[in-house]
Tab-separated table of N, CA and C in Angstrom:
chain	number	residue	atom	x	y	z
Q	757	UNK	N	-33.801	-31.968	37.136
Q	757	UNK	CA	-32.449	-31.603	37.508
Q	757	UNK	C	-31.750	-32.762	38.218
Q	758	UNK	N	-32.458	-33.388	39.155
Q	758	UNK	CA	-31.865	-34.509	39.884
Q	758	UNK	C	-31.553	-35.653	38.933
Q	759	UNK	N	-32.455	-35.888	37.992
Q	759	UNK	CA	-32.239	-36.960	37.017
Q	759	UNK	C	-30.972	-36.709	36.204
Q	760	UNK	N	-30.745	-35.474	35.821
Q	760	UNK	CA	-29.535	-35.127	35.064
Q	760	UNK	C	-28.282	-35.353	35.906
Q	761	UNK	N	-28.344	-34.989	37.183
Q	761	UNK	CA	-27.187	-35.188	38.064
Q	761	UNK	C	-26.883	-36.670	38.247
Q	762	UNK	N	-27.922	-37.467	38.465
Q	762	UNK	CA	-27.737	-38.909	38.630
Q	762	UNK	C	-27.153	-39.509	37.355
Q	763	UNK	N	-27.657	-39.079	36.217
Q	763	UNK	CA	-27.156	-39.571	34.933
Q	763	UNK	C	-25.669	-39.274	34.763
Q	764	UNK	N	-25.257	-38.076	35.135
Q	764	UNK	CA	-23.837	-37.708	35.002
Q	764	UNK	C	-22.969	-38.524	35.955
Q	765	UNK	N	-23.473	-38.812	37.145
Q	765	UNK	CA	-22.722	-39.640	38.097
Q	765	UNK	C	-22.530	-41.046	37.534
Q	766	UNK	N	-23.596	-41.583	36.949
Q	766	UNK	CA	-23.517	-42.921	36.355
Q	766	UNK	C	-22.477	-42.947	35.243
Q	767	UNK	N	-22.359	-41.846	34.511
Q	767	UNK	CA	-21.379	-41.748	33.429
Q	767	UNK	C	-19.960	-41.504	33.945
Q	768	UNK	N	-19.832	-41.250	35.251
Q	768	UNK	CA	-18.502	-41.066	35.820
Q	768	UNK	C	-18.076	-39.628	36.006
Q	769	UNK	N	-18.974	-38.679	35.796
Q	769	UNK	CA	-18.639	-37.271	35.989
Q	769	UNK	C	-18.785	-36.906	37.459
Q	770	UNK	N	-17.786	-36.243	38.000
Q	770	UNK	CA	-17.815	-35.819	39.395
Q	770	UNK	C	-17.776	-34.304	39.480
Q	771	UNK	N	-18.414	-33.777	40.503
Q	771	UNK	CA	-18.319	-32.344	40.767
Q	771	UNK	C	-17.180	-32.097	41.753
Q	772	UNK	N	-16.861	-30.845	41.930
Q	772	UNK	CA	-15.821	-30.465	42.892
Q	772	UNK	C	-16.184	-30.977	44.284
Q	773	UNK	N	-17.439	-30.813	44.681
Q	773	UNK	CA	-17.886	-31.283	45.996
Q	773	UNK	C	-17.826	-32.802	46.112
Q	774	UNK	N	-18.078	-33.508	45.008
Q	774	UNK	CA	-17.996	-34.973	45.024
Q	774	UNK	C	-16.600	-35.446	45.408
Q	775	UNK	N	-15.589	-34.754	44.928
Q	775	UNK	CA	-14.218	-35.188	45.228
Q	775	UNK	C	-13.949	-35.135	46.725
Q	776	UNK	N	-14.480	-34.128	47.408
Q	776	UNK	CA	-14.296	-34.045	48.856
Q	776	UNK	C	-15.116	-35.113	49.572
Q	777	UNK	N	-16.319	-35.373	49.080
Q	777	UNK	CA	-17.156	-36.404	49.681
Q	777	UNK	C	-16.471	-37.768	49.592
Q	778	UNK	N	-16.030	-38.144	48.391
Q	778	UNK	CA	-15.406	-39.450	48.215
Q	778	UNK	C	-14.067	-39.542	48.945
Q	779	UNK	N	-13.331	-38.444	48.988
Q	779	UNK	CA	-12.071	-38.434	49.739
Q	779	UNK	C	-12.328	-38.643	51.222
Q	780	UNK	N	-13.341	-37.988	51.744
Q	780	UNK	CA	-13.679	-38.143	53.165
Q	780	UNK	C	-14.074	-39.582	53.480
Q	781	UNK	N	-14.838	-40.192	52.602
Q	781	UNK	CA	-15.239	-41.589	52.797
Q	781	UNK	C	-14.012	-42.494	52.731
Q	782	UNK	N	-13.158	-42.283	51.742
Q	782	UNK	CA	-11.936	-43.068	51.567
Q	782	UNK	C	-11.045	-42.968	52.801
Q	783	UNK	N	-10.970	-41.763	53.367
Q	783	UNK	CA	-10.067	-41.527	54.492
Q	783	UNK	C	-10.670	-41.895	55.844
Q	784	UNK	N	-11.848	-42.505	55.854
Q	784	UNK	CA	-12.377	-43.028	57.113
Q	784	UNK	C	-11.498	-44.158	57.640
Q	785	UNK	N	-10.796	-44.817	56.720
Q	785	UNK	CA	-9.842	-45.854	57.121
Q	785	UNK	C	-8.514	-45.183	57.455
Q	786	UNK	N	-8.109	-45.320	58.695
Q	786	UNK	CA	-6.893	-44.652	59.156
Q	786	UNK	C	-5.641	-45.080	58.407
Q	787	UNK	N	-5.633	-46.292	57.857
Q	787	UNK	CA	-4.413	-46.736	57.162
Q	787	UNK	C	-4.113	-45.856	55.948
Q	788	UNK	N	-5.140	-45.324	55.311
Q	788	UNK	CA	-4.909	-44.444	54.164
Q	788	UNK	C	-4.364	-43.093	54.613
Q	789	UNK	N	-4.871	-42.602	55.738
Q	789	UNK	CA	-4.322	-41.361	56.295
Q	789	UNK	C	-2.856	-41.552	56.660
Q	790	UNK	N	-2.558	-42.681	57.278
Q	790	UNK	CA	-1.174	-42.959	57.680
Q	790	UNK	C	-0.254	-43.054	56.468
Q	791	UNK	N	-0.740	-43.648	55.391
Q	791	UNK	CA	0.067	-43.733	54.169
Q	791	UNK	C	0.416	-42.332	53.663
Q	792	UNK	N	-0.562	-41.434	53.646
Q	792	UNK	CA	-0.321	-40.066	53.180
Q	792	UNK	C	0.592	-39.310	54.133
Q	793	UNK	N	0.374	-39.472	55.430
Q	793	UNK	CA	1.212	-38.789	56.420
Q	793	UNK	C	2.661	-39.229	56.323
Q	794	UNK	N	2.873	-40.521	56.107
Q	794	UNK	CA	4.242	-41.024	55.985
Q	794	UNK	C	4.886	-40.632	54.665
Q	795	UNK	N	4.089	-40.545	53.625
Q	795	UNK	CA	4.614	-40.191	52.294
Q	795	UNK	C	4.954	-38.709	52.200
Q	796	UNK	N	4.153	-37.849	52.839
Q	796	UNK	CA	4.333	-36.403	52.751
Q	796	UNK	C	4.488	-35.820	54.149
Q	797	UNK	N	5.720	-35.811	54.638
Q	797	UNK	CA	5.965	-35.261	55.974
Q	797	UNK	C	5.769	-33.749	55.977
Q	798	UNK	N	6.190	-33.093	54.897
Q	798	UNK	CA	6.075	-31.635	54.788
Q	798	UNK	C	5.015	-31.290	53.746
Q	799	UNK	N	4.014	-30.520	54.144
Q	799	UNK	CA	2.956	-30.095	53.223
Q	799	UNK	C	2.920	-28.574	53.234
Q	800	UNK	N	3.107	-27.992	52.064
Q	800	UNK	CA	3.119	-26.541	51.898
Q	800	UNK	C	1.903	-26.156	51.068
Q	801	UNK	N	0.935	-25.507	51.694
Q	801	UNK	CA	-0.302	-25.108	51.014
Q	801	UNK	C	-0.244	-23.617	50.713
Q	802	UNK	N	0.105	-23.292	49.475
Q	802	UNK	CA	0.182	-21.893	49.052
Q	802	UNK	C	-1.204	-21.443	48.592
Q	803	UNK	N	-1.431	-20.141	48.608
Q	803	UNK	CA	-2.722	-19.553	48.227
Q	803	UNK	C	-3.849	-20.117	49.092
Q	804	UNK	N	-3.576	-20.244	50.375
Q	804	UNK	CA	-4.549	-20.801	51.320
Q	804	UNK	C	-5.881	-20.062	51.287
Q	805	UNK	N	-5.849	-18.777	50.989
Q	805	UNK	CA	-7.091	-17.998	50.994
Q	805	UNK	C	-8.084	-18.499	49.945
Q	806	UNK	N	-7.623	-19.256	48.961
Q	806	UNK	CA	-8.503	-19.771	47.914
Q	806	UNK	C	-8.866	-21.242	48.115
Q	807	UNK	N	-8.481	-21.805	49.235
Q	807	UNK	CA	-8.829	-23.182	49.556
Q	807	UNK	C	-10.228	-23.200	50.163
Q	808	UNK	N	-11.057	-24.112	49.712
Q	808	UNK	CA	-12.426	-24.182	50.231
Q	808	UNK	C	-12.416	-24.682	51.672
Q	809	UNK	N	-13.459	-24.358	52.430
Q	809	UNK	CA	-13.535	-24.900	53.793
Q	809	UNK	C	-13.477	-26.427	53.820
Q	810	UNK	N	-14.122	-27.083	52.857
Q	810	UNK	CA	-14.085	-28.553	52.809
Q	810	UNK	C	-12.658	-29.051	52.592
Q	811	UNK	N	-11.920	-28.387	51.711
Q	811	UNK	CA	-10.530	-28.762	51.470
Q	811	UNK	C	-9.653	-28.525	52.681
Q	812	UNK	N	-9.887	-27.417	53.355
Q	812	UNK	CA	-9.118	-27.086	54.549
Q	812	UNK	C	-9.332	-28.130	55.637
Q	813	UNK	N	-10.582	-28.485	55.872
Q	813	UNK	CA	-10.902	-29.475	56.905
Q	813	UNK	C	-10.294	-30.827	56.561
Q	814	UNK	N	-10.380	-31.223	55.301
Q	814	UNK	CA	-9.832	-32.504	54.865
Q	814	UNK	C	-8.317	-32.550	55.049
Q	815	UNK	N	-7.621	-31.516	54.601
Q	815	UNK	CA	-6.161	-31.483	54.731
Q	815	UNK	C	-5.716	-31.406	56.186
Q	816	UNK	N	-6.433	-30.632	56.988
Q	816	UNK	CA	-6.091	-30.536	58.412
Q	816	UNK	C	-6.285	-31.883	59.100
Q	817	UNK	N	-7.320	-32.611	58.710
Q	817	UNK	CA	-7.569	-33.930	59.283
Q	817	UNK	C	-6.434	-34.900	58.953
Q	818	UNK	N	-5.897	-34.796	57.749
Q	818	UNK	CA	-4.818	-35.694	57.347
Q	818	UNK	C	-3.480	-35.252	57.933
Q	819	UNK	N	-3.121	-33.988	57.725
Q	819	UNK	CA	-1.760	-33.539	58.021
Q	819	UNK	C	-1.620	-32.688	59.282
Q	820	UNK	N	-2.702	-32.450	59.995
Q	820	UNK	CA	-2.617	-31.656	61.218
Q	820	UNK	C	-2.179	-32.492	62.403
Q	821	UNK	N	-1.029	-33.124	62.287
Q	821	UNK	CA	-0.516	-34.010	63.329
Q	821	UNK	C	0.820	-33.491	63.839
Q	822	UNK	N	1.298	-34.118	64.877
Q	822	UNK	CA	2.602	-33.746	65.432
Q	822	UNK	C	3.753	-34.237	64.557
Q	823	UNK	N	3.516	-35.257	63.733
Q	823	UNK	CA	4.606	-35.791	62.910
Q	823	UNK	C	4.732	-35.083	61.565
Q	824	UNK	N	3.729	-34.303	61.195
Q	824	UNK	CA	3.757	-33.594	59.915
Q	824	UNK	C	3.951	-32.105	60.124
Q	825	UNK	N	4.565	-31.471	59.140
Q	825	UNK	CA	4.679	-30.018	59.086
Q	825	UNK	C	3.679	-29.564	58.030
Q	826	UNK	N	2.626	-28.895	58.458
Q	826	UNK	CA	1.566	-28.448	57.547
Q	826	UNK	C	1.559	-26.928	57.555
Q	827	UNK	N	2.165	-26.346	56.528
Q	827	UNK	CA	2.343	-24.894	56.439
Q	827	UNK	C	1.305	-24.303	55.501
Q	828	UNK	N	0.556	-23.325	55.996
Q	828	UNK	CA	-0.468	-22.654	55.188
Q	828	UNK	C	-0.053	-21.200	54.983
Q	829	UNK	N	0.015	-20.781	53.730
Q	829	UNK	CA	0.399	-19.415	53.380
Q	829	UNK	C	-0.744	-18.805	52.580
Q	830	UNK	N	-1.170	-17.619	52.965
Q	830	UNK	CA	-2.249	-16.973	52.225
Q	830	UNK	C	-2.373	-15.511	52.576
Q	831	UNK	N	-3.064	-14.794	51.729
Q	831	UNK	CA	-3.305	-13.371	51.920
Q	831	UNK	C	-4.794	-13.126	51.696
Q	832	UNK	N	-5.549	-12.783	52.753
Q	832	UNK	CA	-6.996	-12.605	52.589
Q	832	UNK	C	-7.367	-11.484	51.630
Q	833	UNK	N	-6.425	-10.599	51.325
Q	833	UNK	CA	-6.717	-9.495	50.406
Q	833	UNK	C	-6.494	-9.882	48.948
Q	834	UNK	N	-6.077	-11.132	48.703
Q	834	UNK	CA	-5.861	-11.592	47.330
Q	834	UNK	C	-6.785	-12.746	46.952
Q	835	UNK	N	-7.857	-12.917	47.677
Q	835	UNK	CA	-8.743	-14.049	47.413
Q	835	UNK	C	-9.462	-13.910	46.070
Q	836	UNK	N	-9.664	-15.047	45.403
Q	836	UNK	CA	-10.410	-15.043	44.137
Q	836	UNK	C	-11.848	-15.497	44.351
Q	837	UNK	N	-12.186	-15.902	45.554
Q	837	UNK	CA	-13.542	-16.358	45.855
Q	837	UNK	C	-14.336	-15.197	46.428
Q	838	UNK	N	-14.640	-14.250	45.578
Q	838	UNK	CA	-15.313	-13.023	46.009
Q	838	UNK	C	-16.689	-13.274	46.611
Q	839	UNK	N	-17.365	-14.301	46.154
Q	839	UNK	CA	-18.734	-14.532	46.616
Q	839	UNK	C	-18.803	-15.395	47.869
Q	840	UNK	N	-17.666	-15.788	48.420
Q	840	UNK	CA	-17.660	-16.614	49.618
Q	840	UNK	C	-17.002	-15.855	50.760
Q	841	UNK	N	-17.552	-16.003	51.964
Q	841	UNK	CA	-16.903	-15.345	53.107
Q	841	UNK	C	-15.560	-15.995	53.411
Q	842	UNK	N	-14.675	-15.241	53.995
Q	842	UNK	CA	-13.366	-15.784	54.356
Q	842	UNK	C	-13.559	-16.907	55.372
Q	843	UNK	N	-12.709	-17.896	55.310
Q	843	UNK	CA	-12.874	-19.059	56.174
Q	843	UNK	C	-11.621	-19.360	56.979
Q	844	UNK	N	-10.802	-18.366	57.220
Q	844	UNK	CA	-9.584	-18.613	57.984
Q	844	UNK	C	-9.899	-19.145	59.379
Q	845	UNK	N	-11.057	-18.811	59.906
Q	845	UNK	CA	-11.415	-19.256	61.241
Q	845	UNK	C	-11.833	-20.722	61.271
Q	846	UNK	N	-11.936	-21.382	60.116
Q	846	UNK	CA	-12.345	-22.786	60.064
Q	846	UNK	C	-11.327	-23.670	60.770
Q	847	UNK	N	-10.065	-23.377	60.583
Q	847	UNK	CA	-8.996	-24.203	61.134
Q	847	UNK	C	-8.645	-23.712	62.527
Q	848	UNK	N	-8.614	-24.619	63.462
Q	848	UNK	CA	-8.157	-24.262	64.798
Q	848	UNK	C	-6.638	-24.227	64.760
Q	849	UNK	N	-6.042	-23.049	64.938
Q	849	UNK	CA	-4.590	-22.964	64.801
Q	849	UNK	C	-3.863	-23.695	65.928
Q	850	UNK	N	-2.846	-24.450	65.538
Q	850	UNK	CA	-1.999	-25.095	66.543
Q	850	UNK	C	-0.898	-24.151	66.974
Q	851	UNK	N	-0.589	-23.210	66.125
Q	851	UNK	CA	0.474	-22.254	66.400
Q	851	UNK	C	-0.065	-20.853	66.158
Q	852	UNK	N	0.563	-19.912	66.765
Q	852	UNK	CA	0.143	-18.529	66.583
Q	852	UNK	C	0.463	-18.076	65.155
Q	853	UNK	N	-0.454	-17.291	64.567
Q	853	UNK	CA	-0.218	-16.755	63.226
Q	853	UNK	C	0.972	-15.819	63.234
Q	854	UNK	N	1.685	-15.820	62.127
Q	854	UNK	CA	2.781	-14.872	61.935
Q	854	UNK	C	2.349	-13.911	60.846
Q	855	UNK	N	2.350	-12.655	61.135
Q	855	UNK	CA	1.955	-11.647	60.147
Q	855	UNK	C	3.200	-10.913	59.669
Q	856	UNK	N	3.263	-10.676	58.376
Q	856	UNK	CA	4.388	-9.968	57.772
Q	856	UNK	C	3.884	-8.608	57.317
Q	857	UNK	N	4.478	-7.571	57.851
Q	857	UNK	CA	4.096	-6.209	57.479
Q	857	UNK	C	5.224	-5.613	56.647
Q	858	UNK	N	4.887	-5.158	55.472
Q	858	UNK	CA	5.906	-4.567	54.606
Q	858	UNK	C	6.503	-5.599	53.673
Q	859	UNK	N	7.284	-5.112	52.748
Q	859	UNK	CA	7.913	-5.974	51.760
Q	859	UNK	C	9.347	-5.533	51.548
Q	860	UNK	N	10.209	-6.494	51.379
Q	860	UNK	CA	11.614	-6.215	51.097
Q	860	UNK	C	11.961	-6.654	49.675
Q	861	UNK	N	10.947	-6.721	48.830
Q	861	UNK	CA	11.107	-7.221	47.472
Q	861	UNK	C	12.082	-6.394	46.645
Q	862	UNK	N	12.073	-5.070	46.812
Q	862	UNK	CA	12.875	-4.208	45.949
Q	862	UNK	C	14.115	-3.659	46.641
Q	863	UNK	N	14.575	-4.324	47.670
Q	863	UNK	CA	15.798	-3.860	48.352
Q	863	UNK	C	17.001	-4.518	47.728
C-alpha cells in the first residue's frame, strides 16, 4: 500500500490531505500569507459546515486578522460529512455567533 502511495506521489497525484500539507508548508513564509491577505481583504466562506478542520485552521491562520473580514456561514443541520463529528469548536471565535431563527423567504 505504501509503495502504491509513493508511486502516485512521484507521478504527481495528490490527495486532499496533501493539499493542506503543502499549503501549510508554503505558508510558513509570512510573505505569502501577506500576499493573500492583501489580495483578499474580504473572505466569505459559505457552507462552512462542510469545511474540514484542516481547511478551517489553514484559512483562519491566513485571514483571521484585524485587517481582513473573514465571514463564515454554515448550518450544522445541513452537513454532508455524516461520518465526521462537527468541528465548529475548532475555530476560536473572535466575535460572538449570530443565530438566525426563522425564515422570511416567503414573505
